């Protein structure tokens, strides 16, 4: 998420430079279901998946959409070995958690690209209707009016072209077009 930090542990330090929670305090990822099946499991709790939209998550939790099957999930343990690429519900201020087997407490370092939102495919041609107009770094747009407020539709030329002001998309094969700020630059 935009305000996430990366939490890593160094094998040579016994205590962190900032005192975060020990890794055991973070919940483990748990696959619960998908598309509201089983119905009684939804909305999902923190570190539960598979979510597709924020409304799949309880309260203020958001749906963290992973890009690739081994991407770490902020605020949660596990998932690096997963092969499905499940998306999980997280806190908006979550951090990416990893720990060395020789260290009990992680250290914290900032994530340099944290100020930029990740690309998110929402729909196309106003389907689903409630998702439009699109927010920053959401797609697929075709015209500027598909985007909220002063955002513009950035039409990509090729499937791997970077989208200004947004993270991700290089591995995408559809060539989705995304809403961006007019003054955005390539991240």
XYZ file of N, CA and C in Angstrom:
561
model
N 0.846 -1.190 0.000
C 0.000 0.000 0.000
C 0.876 1.233 0.000
N 0.361 2.368 -0.285
C 1.134 3.581 -0.450
C 1.953 3.961 0.772
N 1.506 3.674 1.973
C 2.233 4.103 3.155
C 2.915 2.933 3.863
N 3.171 1.859 3.150
C 3.789 0.684 3.755
C 5.289 0.880 3.929
N 5.879 0.193 4.876
C 7.317 0.098 5.017
C 7.675 -1.361 4.956
N 8.929 -1.646 4.636
C 9.367 -3.029 4.561
C 10.031 -3.385 5.878
N 9.612 -4.474 6.483
C 10.188 -4.941 7.734
C 11.059 -6.137 7.414
N 12.349 -6.029 7.695
C 13.262 -7.144 7.448
C 14.116 -7.371 8.678
N 14.642 -8.560 8.803
C 15.499 -8.868 9.945
C 16.911 -9.113 9.455
N 17.864 -8.626 10.166
C 19.268 -8.837 9.856
C 19.807 -9.968 10.715
N 20.560 -10.906 10.144
C 21.079 -12.010 10.941
C 22.132 -11.567 11.956
N 22.654 -10.341 11.837
C 23.710 -9.891 12.738
C 23.218 -9.022 13.872
N 21.925 -8.655 13.894
C 21.432 -7.804 14.966
C 20.440 -8.559 15.831
N 20.530 -8.344 17.122
C 19.604 -9.002 18.037
C 18.390 -8.140 18.314
N 18.521 -6.820 18.105
C 17.386 -5.941 18.344
C 17.276 -4.936 17.206
N 16.092 -4.483 16.884
C 15.881 -3.575 15.771
C 16.220 -2.134 16.127
N 16.413 -1.313 15.078
C 16.672 0.102 15.294
C 15.382 0.823 15.675
N 14.256 0.336 15.265
C 12.946 0.824 15.675
C 12.251 -0.378 16.279
N 11.472 -0.192 17.324
C 10.916 -1.372 17.976
C 9.549 -1.754 17.432
N 9.506 -2.531 16.334
C 8.242 -3.039 15.807
C 7.810 -4.267 16.582
N 6.633 -4.785 16.220
C 6.169 -6.017 16.846
C 7.103 -7.148 16.461
N 7.358 -8.109 17.362
C 8.091 -9.295 16.937
C 7.276 -10.000 15.861
N 7.952 -10.719 14.978
C 7.244 -11.331 13.859
C 6.139 -12.268 14.301
N 6.242 -12.838 15.492
C 5.192 -13.733 15.963
C 3.880 -12.995 16.245
N 3.928 -11.649 16.360
C 2.723 -10.873 16.621
C 1.918 -10.619 15.348
N 2.504 -10.895 14.193
C 1.797 -10.688 12.932
C 0.999 -11.939 12.589
N -0.220 -11.768 12.058
C -1.010 -12.958 11.688
C -0.447 -13.642 10.446
N -0.661 -14.940 10.360
C -0.262 -15.708 9.174
C -1.354 -15.611 8.127
N -0.960 -15.656 6.868
C -1.931 -15.646 5.777
C -2.817 -16.881 5.868
N -4.085 -16.680 5.547
C -5.036 -17.793 5.609
C -5.988 -17.680 4.416
N -5.991 -18.714 3.582
C -6.953 -18.760 2.482
C -8.290 -19.235 3.053
N -9.340 -18.423 2.895
C -10.655 -18.739 3.453
C -11.632 -19.150 2.358
N -11.616 -18.439 1.243
C -12.536 -18.724 0.155
C -12.414 -17.644 -0.901
N -13.325 -17.644 -1.859
C -13.272 -16.679 -2.958
C -14.685 -16.348 -3.410
N -14.859 -15.102 -3.827
C -16.130 -14.608 -4.365
C -17.305 -14.944 -3.446
N -17.100 -14.678 -2.153
C -18.108 -14.843 -1.110
C -18.554 -16.297 -0.934
N -17.662 -17.238 -1.237
C -17.910 -18.660 -0.978
C -16.799 -19.185 -0.099
N -17.022 -19.710 1.070
C -18.328 -19.858 1.707
C -18.841 -18.516 2.232
N -20.113 -18.296 2.098
C -20.746 -17.013 2.407
C -20.505 -16.563 3.849
N -20.532 -17.481 4.814
C -20.362 -17.102 6.221
C -18.941 -16.666 6.572
N -17.981 -16.835 5.671
C -16.594 -16.426 5.912
C -16.338 -14.972 5.485
N -17.277 -14.374 4.798
C -17.108 -13.011 4.279
C -17.966 -12.029 5.051
N -17.545 -10.767 5.192
C -16.279 -10.218 4.733
C -15.101 -10.824 5.503
N -13.918 -10.726 4.890
C -12.714 -11.363 5.410
C -12.035 -10.522 6.484
N -11.332 -11.194 7.386
C -10.549 -10.539 8.430
C -9.132 -10.279 7.926
N -8.325 -9.629 8.773
C -6.944 -9.300 8.420
C -6.161 -10.561 8.053
N -5.446 -10.481 6.947
C -4.578 -11.542 6.420
C -5.352 -12.754 5.911
N -6.645 -12.582 5.642
C -7.445 -13.649 5.046
C -7.701 -13.323 3.575
N -7.819 -14.363 2.748
C -8.073 -14.185 1.338
C -8.938 -15.324 0.821
N -9.461 -15.201 -0.321
C -9.048 -14.388 -1.428
C -10.046 -13.238 -1.590
N -9.542 -12.014 -1.564
C -10.396 -10.859 -1.800
C -10.193 -10.363 -3.225
N -11.166 -9.641 -3.738
C -11.067 -9.018 -5.054
C -11.243 -7.511 -4.971
N -11.996 -7.058 -3.979
C -12.282 -5.628 -3.774
C -12.220 -5.343 -2.278
N -12.097 -4.059 -1.917
C -12.051 -3.673 -0.506
C -13.307 -4.114 0.244
N -14.459 -4.150 -0.437
C -15.692 -4.537 0.259
C -15.707 -6.021 0.624
N -14.746 -6.799 0.130
C -14.616 -8.195 0.549
C -13.999 -8.297 1.942
N -13.482 -7.158 2.461
C -12.759 -7.122 3.730
C -13.586 -6.425 4.816
N -13.382 -6.844 6.071
C -14.093 -6.247 7.206
C -13.620 -4.825 7.483
N -14.558 -3.969 7.913
C -14.237 -2.630 8.415
C -13.357 -1.808 7.500
N -12.247 -1.294 8.059
C -11.322 -0.439 7.313
C -10.224 -1.207 6.607
N -10.286 -2.523 6.608
C -9.276 -3.312 5.904
C -9.426 -3.092 4.406
N -8.315 -3.230 3.679
C -8.325 -3.076 2.227
C -7.845 -4.377 1.589
N -8.215 -4.570 0.340
C -7.790 -5.748 -0.398
C -6.437 -5.454 -1.047
N -5.410 -6.194 -0.644
C -4.073 -6.059 -1.228
C -3.992 -7.032 -2.392
N -3.942 -6.471 -3.602
C -3.883 -7.308 -4.797
C -2.436 -7.574 -5.147
N -2.057 -8.827 -5.058
C -0.674 -9.219 -5.336
C -0.414 -9.280 -6.825
N 0.795 -8.935 -7.190
C 1.232 -8.988 -8.584
C 2.323 -10.040 -8.664
N 1.931 -11.248 -8.944
C 2.840 -12.383 -8.928
C 2.489 -13.285 -7.763
N 2.905 -14.518 -7.828
C 2.508 -15.499 -6.828
C 3.358 -15.470 -5.566
N 4.526 -14.811 -5.605
C 5.415 -14.836 -4.446
C 5.543 -13.473 -3.770
N 4.757 -12.486 -4.161
C 4.844 -11.162 -3.559
C 4.407 -11.206 -2.092
N 5.211 -10.607 -1.214
C 4.877 -10.557 0.210
C 3.627 -9.723 0.430
N 2.899 -10.040 1.487
C 1.668 -9.335 1.828
C 1.925 -8.478 3.069
N 1.778 -7.142 2.960
C 2.069 -6.266 4.098
C 1.266 -6.638 5.345
N 1.973 -6.696 6.501
C 1.335 -6.954 7.782
C 1.030 -8.408 8.062
N 1.446 -9.304 7.176
C 1.115 -10.724 7.320
C 2.360 -11.576 7.114
N 2.376 -12.736 7.739
C 3.455 -13.700 7.568
C 3.040 -14.775 6.582
N 4.006 -15.243 5.789
C 3.761 -16.354 4.876
C 3.360 -15.898 3.490
N 3.106 -16.874 2.620
C 2.630 -16.611 1.278
C 3.696 -16.610 0.212
N 4.966 -16.492 0.601
C 6.028 -16.424 -0.395
C 6.133 -17.705 -1.226
N 5.724 -18.830 -0.616
C 5.821 -20.116 -1.301
C 4.529 -20.496 -2.023
N 3.537 -19.637 -1.944
C 2.232 -19.925 -2.529
C 2.296 -19.868 -4.054
N 1.502 -20.685 -4.723
C 1.533 -20.706 -6.178
C 0.272 -20.129 -6.823
N -0.739 -19.737 -6.013
C -2.002 -19.245 -6.581
C -2.055 -17.736 -6.751
N -1.243 -16.957 -6.030
C -1.312 -15.504 -6.118
C -2.567 -14.939 -5.469
N -2.991 -15.538 -4.367
C -4.183 -15.104 -3.642
C -4.017 -13.674 -3.146
N -5.091 -12.880 -3.188
C -5.103 -11.512 -2.673
C -5.677 -11.540 -1.257
N -5.133 -10.685 -0.364
C -5.484 -10.744 1.053
C -5.920 -9.389 1.604
N -6.749 -9.420 2.644
C -7.190 -8.213 3.339
C -6.104 -7.778 4.323
N -5.763 -6.482 4.295
C -4.719 -5.948 5.175
C -5.146 -4.602 5.738
N -4.420 -4.138 6.775
C -4.590 -2.774 7.268
C -3.940 -1.829 6.260
N -4.486 -0.652 6.061
C -3.937 0.309 5.103
C -2.522 0.738 5.467
N -2.164 0.714 6.750
C -0.829 1.128 7.187
C 0.099 -0.058 7.438
N -0.186 -1.194 6.854
C 0.572 -2.419 7.105
C 1.996 -2.321 6.569
N 2.871 -3.147 7.132
C 4.258 -3.234 6.703
C 4.532 -4.621 6.151
N 5.546 -4.739 5.309
C 5.923 -6.050 4.777
C 6.820 -6.705 5.810
N 6.506 -7.925 6.193
C 7.174 -8.616 7.290
C 7.987 -9.781 6.768
N 9.274 -9.786 7.094
C 10.106 -10.964 6.856
C 11.018 -11.098 8.054
N 11.427 -12.284 8.390
C 12.302 -12.474 9.548
C 13.360 -13.506 9.246
N 14.532 -13.282 9.777
C 15.625 -14.230 9.682
C 15.444 -15.286 10.765
N 15.778 -16.538 10.501
C 15.606 -17.560 11.520
C 16.499 -17.341 12.743
N 17.552 -16.508 12.626
C 18.461 -16.288 13.746
C 18.111 -15.046 14.554
N 17.059 -14.335 14.188
C 16.710 -13.102 14.879
C 15.275 -13.153 15.357
N 15.029 -12.725 16.568
C 13.671 -12.731 17.104
C 12.902 -11.484 16.714
N 13.612 -10.360 16.527
C 12.942 -9.093 16.230
C 13.392 -8.546 14.891
N 12.483 -8.035 14.087
C 12.846 -7.464 12.800
C 13.325 -6.022 12.943
N 13.956 -5.512 11.876
C 14.291 -4.089 11.811
C 13.412 -3.474 10.733
N 13.351 -2.165 10.690
C 12.480 -1.496 9.727
C 13.304 -0.595 8.826
N 13.030 -0.656 7.523
C 13.640 0.275 6.590
C 12.532 0.797 5.680
N 12.637 2.051 5.232
C 11.556 2.609 4.420
C 11.479 1.965 3.040
N 10.313 1.970 2.468
C 10.098 1.468 1.119
C 10.141 2.678 0.193
N 11.147 2.789 -0.689
C 11.335 4.009 -1.464
C 10.173 4.374 -2.367
N 9.410 3.419 -2.833
C 8.322 3.723 -3.753
C 6.981 3.819 -3.057
N 6.981 3.977 -1.743
C 5.749 3.914 -0.970
C 4.756 5.029 -1.276
N 5.189 6.086 -1.926
C 4.286 7.203 -2.195
C 3.415 6.961 -3.430
N 3.636 5.867 -4.132
C 2.922 5.626 -5.374
C 1.943 4.460 -5.240
N 0.714 4.622 -5.747
C -0.241 3.508 -5.701
C 0.088 2.439 -6.738
N -0.337 1.215 -6.468
C -0.172 0.099 -7.411
C -1.288 0.126 -8.441
N -0.982 -0.324 -9.633
C -2.009 -0.453 -10.663
C -3.049 -1.465 -10.210
N -4.290 -1.187 -10.545
C -5.378 -2.073 -10.144
C -6.387 -2.144 -11.291
N -6.576 -3.339 -11.816
C -7.609 -3.529 -12.839
C -8.949 -3.630 -12.134
N -9.889 -2.748 -12.503
C -11.197 -2.694 -11.850
C -12.291 -3.220 -12.768
N -12.238 -2.856 -14.031
C -13.260 -3.266 -14.979
C -13.049 -2.551 -16.298
N -14.024 -2.659 -17.190
C -13.899 -2.047 -18.512
C -15.276 -1.636 -19.013
N -15.293 -0.547 -19.760
C -16.525 -0.029 -20.377
C -17.666 0.092 -19.373
N -17.336 0.648 -18.187
C -18.284 0.924 -17.111
C -18.916 -0.342 -16.535
N -18.205 -1.459 -16.605
C -18.635 -2.704 -15.958
C -17.545 -3.145 -15.006
N -17.772 -3.314 -13.730
C -19.043 -3.098 -13.051
C -19.315 -1.604 -12.879
N -20.560 -1.225 -13.014
C -20.977 0.171 -13.027
C -20.557 0.930 -11.771
N -20.642 0.285 -10.579
C -20.305 0.979 -9.331
C -18.819 1.279 -9.171
N -17.968 0.742 -10.035
C -16.527 0.989 -9.964
C -16.105 2.225 -10.760
N -17.009 2.767 -11.546
C -16.690 3.907 -12.409
C -17.350 5.176 -11.904
N -16.748 6.350 -12.129
C -15.456 6.573 -12.761
C -14.312 6.030 -11.897
N -13.176 5.787 -12.541
C -12.031 5.145 -11.919
C -11.165 6.124 -11.136
N -10.515 5.620 -10.103
C -9.573 6.405 -9.298
C -8.172 6.308 -9.898
N -7.225 7.019 -9.278
C -5.838 7.031 -9.738
C -5.270 5.615 -9.782
N -4.625 5.291 -10.891
C -3.960 4.009 -11.126
C -4.931 2.840 -11.263
N -6.200 3.125 -11.533
C -7.181 2.078 -11.804
C -7.486 2.038 -13.296
N -7.815 0.854 -13.804
C -8.138 0.691 -15.206
C -9.181 -0.398 -15.370
N -9.753 -0.509 -16.478
C -9.311 -0.088 -17.778
C -10.148 1.118 -18.218
N -9.465 2.195 -18.562
C -10.168 3.364 -19.083
C -9.984 3.426 -20.593
N -10.877 4.138 -21.251
C -10.772 4.361 -22.689
C -10.723 5.853 -23.014
N -11.355 6.663 -22.180
C -11.402 8.124 -22.354
C -11.226 8.778 -20.992
N -10.909 10.077 -20.976
C -10.729 10.814 -19.723
C -11.983 10.774 -18.850
N -13.169 10.741 -19.457
C -14.400 10.734 -18.652
C -14.593 9.419 -17.893
N -13.779 8.393 -18.195
C -13.810 7.151 -17.419
C -13.124 7.334 -16.053
N -12.413 8.474 -15.879
C -11.608 8.741 -14.687
C -12.249 9.812 -13.814
N -12.016 9.712 -12.489
C -12.556 10.690 -11.538
C -11.859 12.043 -11.670
N -12.631 13.116 -11.440
C -12.081 14.473 -11.321
C -11.163 14.880 -12.458
N -9.963 15.345 -12.079
C -8.987 15.830 -13.060
C -8.060 14.745 -13.582
N -8.307 13.492 -13.230
C -7.466 12.415 -13.735
C -7.681 12.253 -15.229
N -6.650 11.766 -15.905
C -6.740 11.517 -17.342
C -6.495 10.042 -17.622
N -6.975 9.582 -18.758
C -6.780 8.195 -19.154
C -5.446 8.095 -19.904
N -4.513 7.323 -19.351
C -3.220 7.095 -19.987
C -3.343 5.845 -20.843
N -3.311 6.045 -22.165
C -3.446 4.910 -23.081
C -2.074 4.358 -23.401
N -1.863 3.124 -22.990
C -0.558 2.486 -23.187
C -0.406 1.982 -24.607
N 0.822 2.016 -25.066
C 1.171 1.507 -26.399
C 2.058 0.290 -26.189
N 1.447 -0.856 -26.130
C 2.161 -2.090 -25.818
C 1.739 -2.584 -24.447
N 1.976 -3.835 -24.188
C 1.486 -4.449 -22.953
C 2.389 -4.230 -21.759
N 3.649 -3.825 -21.965
C 4.569 -3.698 -20.841
C 4.981 -2.254 -20.570
N 4.347 -1.287 -21.207
C 4.702 0.118 -20.997
C 4.359 0.542 -19.569
N 5.310 1.204 -18.897
C 5.087 1.704 -17.537
C 4.016 2.776 -17.542
N 3.303 2.883 -16.424
C 2.237 3.869 -16.284
C 2.720 4.967 -15.335
N 2.757 6.228 -15.787
C 3.271 7.316 -14.949
C 2.529 7.435 -13.618
N 3.306 7.565 -12.523
C 2.743 7.765 -11.197
C 2.214 6.517 -10.526
N 2.411 5.348 -11.147
C 1.857 4.102 -10.617
C 2.924 3.013 -10.597
N 2.764 2.064 -9.689
C 3.665 0.919 -9.603
C 3.027 -0.294 -10.254
N 3.856 -1.129 -10.884
C 3.387 -2.392 -11.439
C 2.986 -2.281 -12.890
N 2.513 -3.396 -13.430
C 2.005 -3.440 -14.791
C 2.985 -3.934 -15.823
N 4.277 -3.974 -15.474
C 5.273 -4.375 -16.458
C 5.086 -5.815 -16.918
N 4.536 -6.663 -16.004
C 4.358 -8.080 -16.331
C 2.985 -8.384 -16.924
N 2.166 -7.357 -17.066
C 0.796 -7.540 -17.550
C 0.788 -7.875 -19.038
N -0.144 -8.682 -19.457
C -0.195 -9.068 -20.869
C -1.392 -8.478 -21.616
N -2.284 -7.745 -20.912
C -3.496 -7.223 -21.555
C -3.340 -5.826 -22.135
N -2.353 -5.043 -21.686
C -2.200 -3.675 -22.178
C -3.297 -2.758 -21.674
N -3.723 -2.954 -20.442
C -4.784 -2.151 -19.831
C -4.371 -0.684 -19.762
N -5.310 0.235 -19.980
C -5.082 1.671 -19.859
C -5.562 2.115 -18.483
N -4.853 3.076 -17.869
C -5.107 3.467 -16.483
C -5.302 4.969 -16.313
N -6.062 5.341 -15.277
C -6.275 6.742 -14.931
C -5.080 7.241 -14.128
N -4.550 8.398 -14.513
C -3.390 8.980 -13.832
C -3.586 10.478 -13.622
N -2.726 11.072 -12.780
C -2.684 12.526 -12.656
C -2.006 13.077 -13.889
N -2.435 14.214 -14.374
C -1.861 14.811 -15.585
C -0.368 15.119 -15.412
N 0.072 15.407 -14.185
C 1.469 15.740 -13.935
C 2.314 14.539 -13.490
N 1.804 13.327 -13.638
C 2.503 12.131 -13.172
C 3.749 11.863 -14.002
N 4.752 11.285 -13.353
C 5.983 10.881 -14.029
C 6.182 9.385 -13.847
N 7.019 8.797 -14.696
C 7.300 7.354 -14.609
C 8.031 7.085 -13.306
N 7.553 6.068 -12.560
C 8.125 5.705 -11.259
C 9.298 4.780 -11.483
